[in-house]
PDB file of C-alpha atoms in Angstrom:
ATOM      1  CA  UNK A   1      49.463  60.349  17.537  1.00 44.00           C
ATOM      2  CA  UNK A   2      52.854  60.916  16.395  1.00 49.00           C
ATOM      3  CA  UNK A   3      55.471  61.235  18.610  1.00 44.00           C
ATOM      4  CA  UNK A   4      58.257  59.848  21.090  1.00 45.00           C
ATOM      5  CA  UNK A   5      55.478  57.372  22.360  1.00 56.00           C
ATOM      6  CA  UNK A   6      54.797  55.713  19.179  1.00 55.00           C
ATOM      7  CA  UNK A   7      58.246  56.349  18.122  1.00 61.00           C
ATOM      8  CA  UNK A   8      59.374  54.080  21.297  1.00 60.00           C
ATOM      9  CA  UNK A   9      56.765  51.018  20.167  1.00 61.00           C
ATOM     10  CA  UNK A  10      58.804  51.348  16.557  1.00 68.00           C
ATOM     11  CA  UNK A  11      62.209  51.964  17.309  1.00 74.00           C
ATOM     12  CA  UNK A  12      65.039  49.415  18.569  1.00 77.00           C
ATOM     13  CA  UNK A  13      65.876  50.174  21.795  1.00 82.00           C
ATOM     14  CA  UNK A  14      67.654  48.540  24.284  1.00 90.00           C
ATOM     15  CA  UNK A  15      66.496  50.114  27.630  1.00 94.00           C
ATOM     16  CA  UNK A  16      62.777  49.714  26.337  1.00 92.00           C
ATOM     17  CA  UNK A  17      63.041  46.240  26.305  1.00 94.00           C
ATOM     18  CA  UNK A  18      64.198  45.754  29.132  1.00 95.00           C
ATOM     19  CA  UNK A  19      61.796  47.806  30.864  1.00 95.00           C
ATOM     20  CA  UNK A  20      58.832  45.590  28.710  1.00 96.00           C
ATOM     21  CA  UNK A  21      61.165  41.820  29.922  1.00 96.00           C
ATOM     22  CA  UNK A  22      60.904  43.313  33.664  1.00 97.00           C
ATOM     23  CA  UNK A  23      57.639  43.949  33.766  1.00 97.00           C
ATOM     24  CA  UNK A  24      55.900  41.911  31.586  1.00 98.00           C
ATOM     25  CA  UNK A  25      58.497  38.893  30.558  1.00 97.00           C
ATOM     26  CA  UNK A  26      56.250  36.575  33.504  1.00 98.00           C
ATOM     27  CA  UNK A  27      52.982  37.374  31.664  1.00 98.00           C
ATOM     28  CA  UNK A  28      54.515  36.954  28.458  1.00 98.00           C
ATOM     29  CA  UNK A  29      55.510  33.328  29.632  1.00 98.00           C
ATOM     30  CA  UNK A  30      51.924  33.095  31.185  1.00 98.00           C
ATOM     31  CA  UNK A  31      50.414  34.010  27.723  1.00 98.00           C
ATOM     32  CA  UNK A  32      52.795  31.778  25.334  1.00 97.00           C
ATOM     33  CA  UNK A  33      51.458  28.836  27.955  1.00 97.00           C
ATOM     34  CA  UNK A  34      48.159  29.459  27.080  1.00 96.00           C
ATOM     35  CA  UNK A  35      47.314  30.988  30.441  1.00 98.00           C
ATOM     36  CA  UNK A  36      45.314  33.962  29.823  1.00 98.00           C
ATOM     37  CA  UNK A  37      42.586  33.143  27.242  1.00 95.00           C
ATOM     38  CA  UNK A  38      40.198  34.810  30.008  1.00 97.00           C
ATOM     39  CA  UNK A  39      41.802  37.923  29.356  1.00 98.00           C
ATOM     40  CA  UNK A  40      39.437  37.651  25.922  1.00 97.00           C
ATOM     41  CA  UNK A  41      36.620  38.234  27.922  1.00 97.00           C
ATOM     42  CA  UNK A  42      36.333  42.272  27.134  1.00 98.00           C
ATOM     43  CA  UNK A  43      37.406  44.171  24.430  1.00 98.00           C
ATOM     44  CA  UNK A  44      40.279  45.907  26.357  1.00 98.00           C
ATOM     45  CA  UNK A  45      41.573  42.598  27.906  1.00 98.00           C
ATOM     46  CA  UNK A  46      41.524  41.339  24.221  1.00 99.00           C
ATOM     47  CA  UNK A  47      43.422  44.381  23.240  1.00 98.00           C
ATOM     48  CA  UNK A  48      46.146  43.940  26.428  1.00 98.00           C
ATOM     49  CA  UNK A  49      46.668  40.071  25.294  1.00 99.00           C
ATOM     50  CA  UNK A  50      46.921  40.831  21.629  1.00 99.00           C
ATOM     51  CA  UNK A  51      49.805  43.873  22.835  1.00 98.00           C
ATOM     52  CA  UNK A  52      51.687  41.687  25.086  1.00 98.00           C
ATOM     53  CA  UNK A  53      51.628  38.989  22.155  1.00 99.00           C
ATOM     54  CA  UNK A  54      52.351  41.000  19.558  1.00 98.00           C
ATOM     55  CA  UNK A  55      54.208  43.980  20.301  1.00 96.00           C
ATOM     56  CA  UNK A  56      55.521  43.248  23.890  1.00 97.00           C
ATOM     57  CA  UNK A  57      57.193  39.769  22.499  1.00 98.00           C
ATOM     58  CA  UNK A  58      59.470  41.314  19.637  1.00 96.00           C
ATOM     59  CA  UNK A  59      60.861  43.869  22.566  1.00 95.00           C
ATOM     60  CA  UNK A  60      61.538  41.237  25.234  1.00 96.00           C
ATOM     61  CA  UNK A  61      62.438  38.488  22.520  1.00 97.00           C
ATOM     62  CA  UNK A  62      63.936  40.955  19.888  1.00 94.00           C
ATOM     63  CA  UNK A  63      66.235  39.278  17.261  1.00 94.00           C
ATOM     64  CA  UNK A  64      65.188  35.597  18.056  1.00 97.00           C
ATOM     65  CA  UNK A  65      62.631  33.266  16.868  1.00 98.00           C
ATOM     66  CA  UNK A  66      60.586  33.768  20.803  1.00 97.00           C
ATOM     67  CA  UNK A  67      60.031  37.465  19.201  1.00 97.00           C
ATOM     68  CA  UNK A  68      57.086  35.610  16.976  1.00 98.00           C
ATOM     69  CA  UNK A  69      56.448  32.641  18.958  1.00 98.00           C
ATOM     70  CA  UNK A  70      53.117  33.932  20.450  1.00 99.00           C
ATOM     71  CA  UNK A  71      52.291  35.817  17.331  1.00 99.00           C
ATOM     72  CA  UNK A  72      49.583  32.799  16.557  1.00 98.00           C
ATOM     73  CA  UNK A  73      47.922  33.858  19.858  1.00 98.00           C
ATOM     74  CA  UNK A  74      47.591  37.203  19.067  1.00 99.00           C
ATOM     75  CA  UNK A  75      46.330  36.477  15.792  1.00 99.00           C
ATOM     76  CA  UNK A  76      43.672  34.156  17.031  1.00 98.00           C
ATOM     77  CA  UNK A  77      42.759  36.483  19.489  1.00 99.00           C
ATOM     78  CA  UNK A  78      42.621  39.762  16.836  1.00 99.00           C
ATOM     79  CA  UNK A  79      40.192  37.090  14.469  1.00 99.00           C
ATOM     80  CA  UNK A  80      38.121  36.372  17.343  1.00 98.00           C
ATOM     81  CA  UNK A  81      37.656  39.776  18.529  1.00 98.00           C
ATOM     82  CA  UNK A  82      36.856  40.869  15.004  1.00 99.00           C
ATOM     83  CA  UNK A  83      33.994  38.105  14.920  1.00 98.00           C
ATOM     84  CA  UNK A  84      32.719  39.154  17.961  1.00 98.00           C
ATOM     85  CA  UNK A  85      32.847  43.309  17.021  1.00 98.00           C
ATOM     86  CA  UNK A  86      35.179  44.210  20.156  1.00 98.00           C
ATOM     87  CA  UNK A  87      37.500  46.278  18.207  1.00 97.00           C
ATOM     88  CA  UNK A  88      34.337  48.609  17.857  1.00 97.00           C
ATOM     89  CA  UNK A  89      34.357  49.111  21.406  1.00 98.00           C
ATOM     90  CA  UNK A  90      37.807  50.367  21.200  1.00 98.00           C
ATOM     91  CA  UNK A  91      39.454  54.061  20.132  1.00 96.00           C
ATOM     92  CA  UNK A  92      41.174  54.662  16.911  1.00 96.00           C
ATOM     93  CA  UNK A  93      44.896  54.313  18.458  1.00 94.00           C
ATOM     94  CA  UNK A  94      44.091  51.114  20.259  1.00 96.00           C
ATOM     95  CA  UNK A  95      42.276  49.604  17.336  1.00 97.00           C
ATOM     96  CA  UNK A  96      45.239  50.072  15.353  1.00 96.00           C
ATOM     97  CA  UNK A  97      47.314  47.757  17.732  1.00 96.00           C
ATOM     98  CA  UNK A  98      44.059  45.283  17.936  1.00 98.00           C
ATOM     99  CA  UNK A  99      44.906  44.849  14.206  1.00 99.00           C
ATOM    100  CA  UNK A 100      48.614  44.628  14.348  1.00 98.00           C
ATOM    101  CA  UNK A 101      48.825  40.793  14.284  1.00 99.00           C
ATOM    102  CA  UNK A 102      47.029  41.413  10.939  1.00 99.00           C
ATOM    103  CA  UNK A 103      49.930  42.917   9.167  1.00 98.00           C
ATOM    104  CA  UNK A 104      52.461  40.839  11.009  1.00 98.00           C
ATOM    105  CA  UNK A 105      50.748  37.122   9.688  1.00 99.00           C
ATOM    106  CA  UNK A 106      52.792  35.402   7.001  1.00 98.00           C
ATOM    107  CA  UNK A 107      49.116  34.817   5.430  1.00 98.00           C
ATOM    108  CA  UNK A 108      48.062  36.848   2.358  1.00 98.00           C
ATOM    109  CA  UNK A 109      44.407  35.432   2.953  1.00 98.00           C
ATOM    110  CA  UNK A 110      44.584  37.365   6.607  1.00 99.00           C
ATOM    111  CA  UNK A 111      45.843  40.350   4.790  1.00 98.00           C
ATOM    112  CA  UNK A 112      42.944  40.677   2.527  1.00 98.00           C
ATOM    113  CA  UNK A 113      41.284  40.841   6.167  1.00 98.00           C
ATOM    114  CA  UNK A 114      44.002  43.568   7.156  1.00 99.00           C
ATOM    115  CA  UNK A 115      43.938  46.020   3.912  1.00 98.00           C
ATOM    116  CA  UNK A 116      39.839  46.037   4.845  1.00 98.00           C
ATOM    117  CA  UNK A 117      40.217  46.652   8.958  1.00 98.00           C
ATOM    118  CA  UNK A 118      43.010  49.190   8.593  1.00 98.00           C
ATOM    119  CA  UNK A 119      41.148  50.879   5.964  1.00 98.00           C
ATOM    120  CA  UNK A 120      38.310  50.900   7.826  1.00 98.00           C
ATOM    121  CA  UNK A 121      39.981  52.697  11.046  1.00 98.00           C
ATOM    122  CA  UNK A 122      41.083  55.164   8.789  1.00 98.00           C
ATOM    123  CA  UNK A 123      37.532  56.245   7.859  1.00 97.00           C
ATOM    124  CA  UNK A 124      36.470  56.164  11.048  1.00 96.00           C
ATOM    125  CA  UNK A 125      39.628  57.941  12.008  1.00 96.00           C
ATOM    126  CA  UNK A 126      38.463  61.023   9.339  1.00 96.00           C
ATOM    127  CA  UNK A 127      34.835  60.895  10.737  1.00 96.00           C
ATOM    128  CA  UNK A 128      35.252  61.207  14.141  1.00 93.00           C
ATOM    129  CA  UNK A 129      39.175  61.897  15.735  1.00 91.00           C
ATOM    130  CA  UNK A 130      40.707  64.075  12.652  1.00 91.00           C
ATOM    131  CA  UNK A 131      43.679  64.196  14.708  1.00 92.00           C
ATOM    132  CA  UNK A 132      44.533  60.584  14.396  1.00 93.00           C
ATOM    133  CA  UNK A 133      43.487  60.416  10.711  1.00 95.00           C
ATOM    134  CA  UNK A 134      47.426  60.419   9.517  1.00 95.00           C
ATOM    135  CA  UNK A 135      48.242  58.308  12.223  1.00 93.00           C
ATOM    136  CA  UNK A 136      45.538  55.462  11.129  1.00 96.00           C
ATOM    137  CA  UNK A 137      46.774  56.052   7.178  1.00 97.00           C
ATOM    138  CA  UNK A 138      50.214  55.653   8.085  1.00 95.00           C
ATOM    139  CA  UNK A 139      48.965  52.647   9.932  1.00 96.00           C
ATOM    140  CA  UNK A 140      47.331  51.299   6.096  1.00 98.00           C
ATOM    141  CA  UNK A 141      50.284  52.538   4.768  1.00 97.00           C
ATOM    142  CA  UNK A 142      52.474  49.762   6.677  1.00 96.00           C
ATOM    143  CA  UNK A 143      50.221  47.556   6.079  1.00 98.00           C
ATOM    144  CA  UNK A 144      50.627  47.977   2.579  1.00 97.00           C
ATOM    145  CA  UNK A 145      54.376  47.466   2.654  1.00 96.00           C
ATOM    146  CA  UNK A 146      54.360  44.555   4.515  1.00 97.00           C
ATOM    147  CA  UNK A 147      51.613  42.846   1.613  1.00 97.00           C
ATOM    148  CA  UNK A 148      54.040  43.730  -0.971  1.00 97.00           C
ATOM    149  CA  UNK A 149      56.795  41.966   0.507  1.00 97.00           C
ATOM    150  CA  UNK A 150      54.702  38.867   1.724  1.00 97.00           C
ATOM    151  CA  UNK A 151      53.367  38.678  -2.153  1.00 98.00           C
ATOM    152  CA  UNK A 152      56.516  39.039  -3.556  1.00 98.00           C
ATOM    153  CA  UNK A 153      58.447  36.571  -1.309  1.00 98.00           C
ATOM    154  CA  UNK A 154      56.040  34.050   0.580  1.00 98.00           C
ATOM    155  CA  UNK A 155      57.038  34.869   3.755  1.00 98.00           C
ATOM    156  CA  UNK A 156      58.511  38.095   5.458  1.00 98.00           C
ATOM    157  CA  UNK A 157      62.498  38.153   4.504  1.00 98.00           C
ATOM    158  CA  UNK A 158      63.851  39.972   7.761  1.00 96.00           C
ATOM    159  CA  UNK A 159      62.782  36.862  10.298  1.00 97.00           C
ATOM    160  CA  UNK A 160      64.644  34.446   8.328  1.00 98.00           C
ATOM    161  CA  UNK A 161      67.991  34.657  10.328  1.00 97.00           C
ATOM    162  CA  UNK A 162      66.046  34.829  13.705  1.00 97.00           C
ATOM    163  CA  UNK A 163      63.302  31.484  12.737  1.00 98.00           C
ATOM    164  CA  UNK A 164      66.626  29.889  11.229  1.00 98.00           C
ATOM    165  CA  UNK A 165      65.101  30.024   7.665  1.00 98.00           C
ATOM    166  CA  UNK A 166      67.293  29.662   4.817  1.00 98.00           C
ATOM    167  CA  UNK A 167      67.637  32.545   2.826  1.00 98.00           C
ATOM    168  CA  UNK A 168      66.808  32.874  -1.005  1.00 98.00           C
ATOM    169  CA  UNK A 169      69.649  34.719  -3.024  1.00 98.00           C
ATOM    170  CA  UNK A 170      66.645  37.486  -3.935  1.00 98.00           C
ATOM    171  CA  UNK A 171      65.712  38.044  -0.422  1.00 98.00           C
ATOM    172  CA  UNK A 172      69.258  38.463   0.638  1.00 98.00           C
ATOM    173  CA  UNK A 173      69.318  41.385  -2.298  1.00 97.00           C
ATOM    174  CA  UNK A 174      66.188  42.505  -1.053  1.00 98.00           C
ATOM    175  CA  UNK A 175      67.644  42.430   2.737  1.00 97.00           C
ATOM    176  CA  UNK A 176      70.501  45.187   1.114  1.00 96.00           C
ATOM    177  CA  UNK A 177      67.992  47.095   0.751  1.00 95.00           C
ATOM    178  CA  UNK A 178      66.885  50.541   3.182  1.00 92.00           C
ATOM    179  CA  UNK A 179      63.664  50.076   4.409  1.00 85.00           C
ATOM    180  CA  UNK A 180      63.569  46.428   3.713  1.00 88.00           C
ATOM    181  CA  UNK A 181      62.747  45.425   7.188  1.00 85.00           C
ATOM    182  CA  UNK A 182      60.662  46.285   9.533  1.00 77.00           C
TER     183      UNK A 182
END
């Protein structure tokens, strides 16, 4: 699953977003109100919550601190799917946005819980869709990354200007950096 779809989930652009506020900036604001818990009630509403959340809420929010603001919904949502086994019921590329909130949680505790999910879509990956086997270790890969920086600094760096965080003097190094956000 490589591509100019995947590419278009990772990659800043403008027109995206827009298309993501226009369509789904009313369910977004439906979602941060708490209005869609019953959306929880399969595995793929789970999933379309923990998307719009997640993903969805960095495009239509990009840059600002509303870009995280429902990130604790996802989250709670990804934790309480996991308890209840829905991400089982789910395909290797949409378990791999089920975890997402995973790798995006300031928590190192949660990522303990994110190294083992992640690596466990990549086995299944290699069992039983070889094709999405690089896909799902890329996936473990980020996930990775994003540990490193969250055990190194506390926190991830690159939201500091958009949550209105002070900045240390080593993150701002570390900011200089290519690759050093996400």
């Amino acid at each position: 699953m490589e591509g100019p779809t995947v590419r278009r989930w990772f990659t800043v652009d403008a027109r995206f977003d827009a298309e993501l506020r226009a369509s789904f900036g009313d369910d977004l604001e439906h979602a941060a109100r708490g209005e869609l818990g019953g959306w929880c009630a399969s595995p793929r509403g789970a999933l379309a919550l923990i998307v719009l959340c997640d993903q969805i809420a960095r495009n239509v929010h990009r840059g600002t601190a509303r870009a995280f603001a429902t990130d604790p919904i996802a989250l709670h949502t990804t934790l309480l799917g996991l308890a209840r086994g829905d991400h089982l019921a789910l395909r290797v590329p949409e378990r791999l946005f089920f975890l997402m909130p995973l790798m995006h949680s300031e928590s190192l505790a949660v990522h303990d819980v994110a190294r083992q999910e992640f690596g466990a879509v990549v086995a299944e990956a290699e069992r039983s869709t070889p094709g999405m086997a690089g896909y799902a270790k890329g996936s473990l890969d980020y996930e990775d990354k994003h540990r490193v920086i969250l055990a190194r600094f506390g926190r991830y760096p690159h939201r500091n200007a958009a949550l209105g965080r002070a900045s240390t003097a080593e993150e701002l190094e570390f900011l200089k950096q290519p690759g050093s956000s996400f």
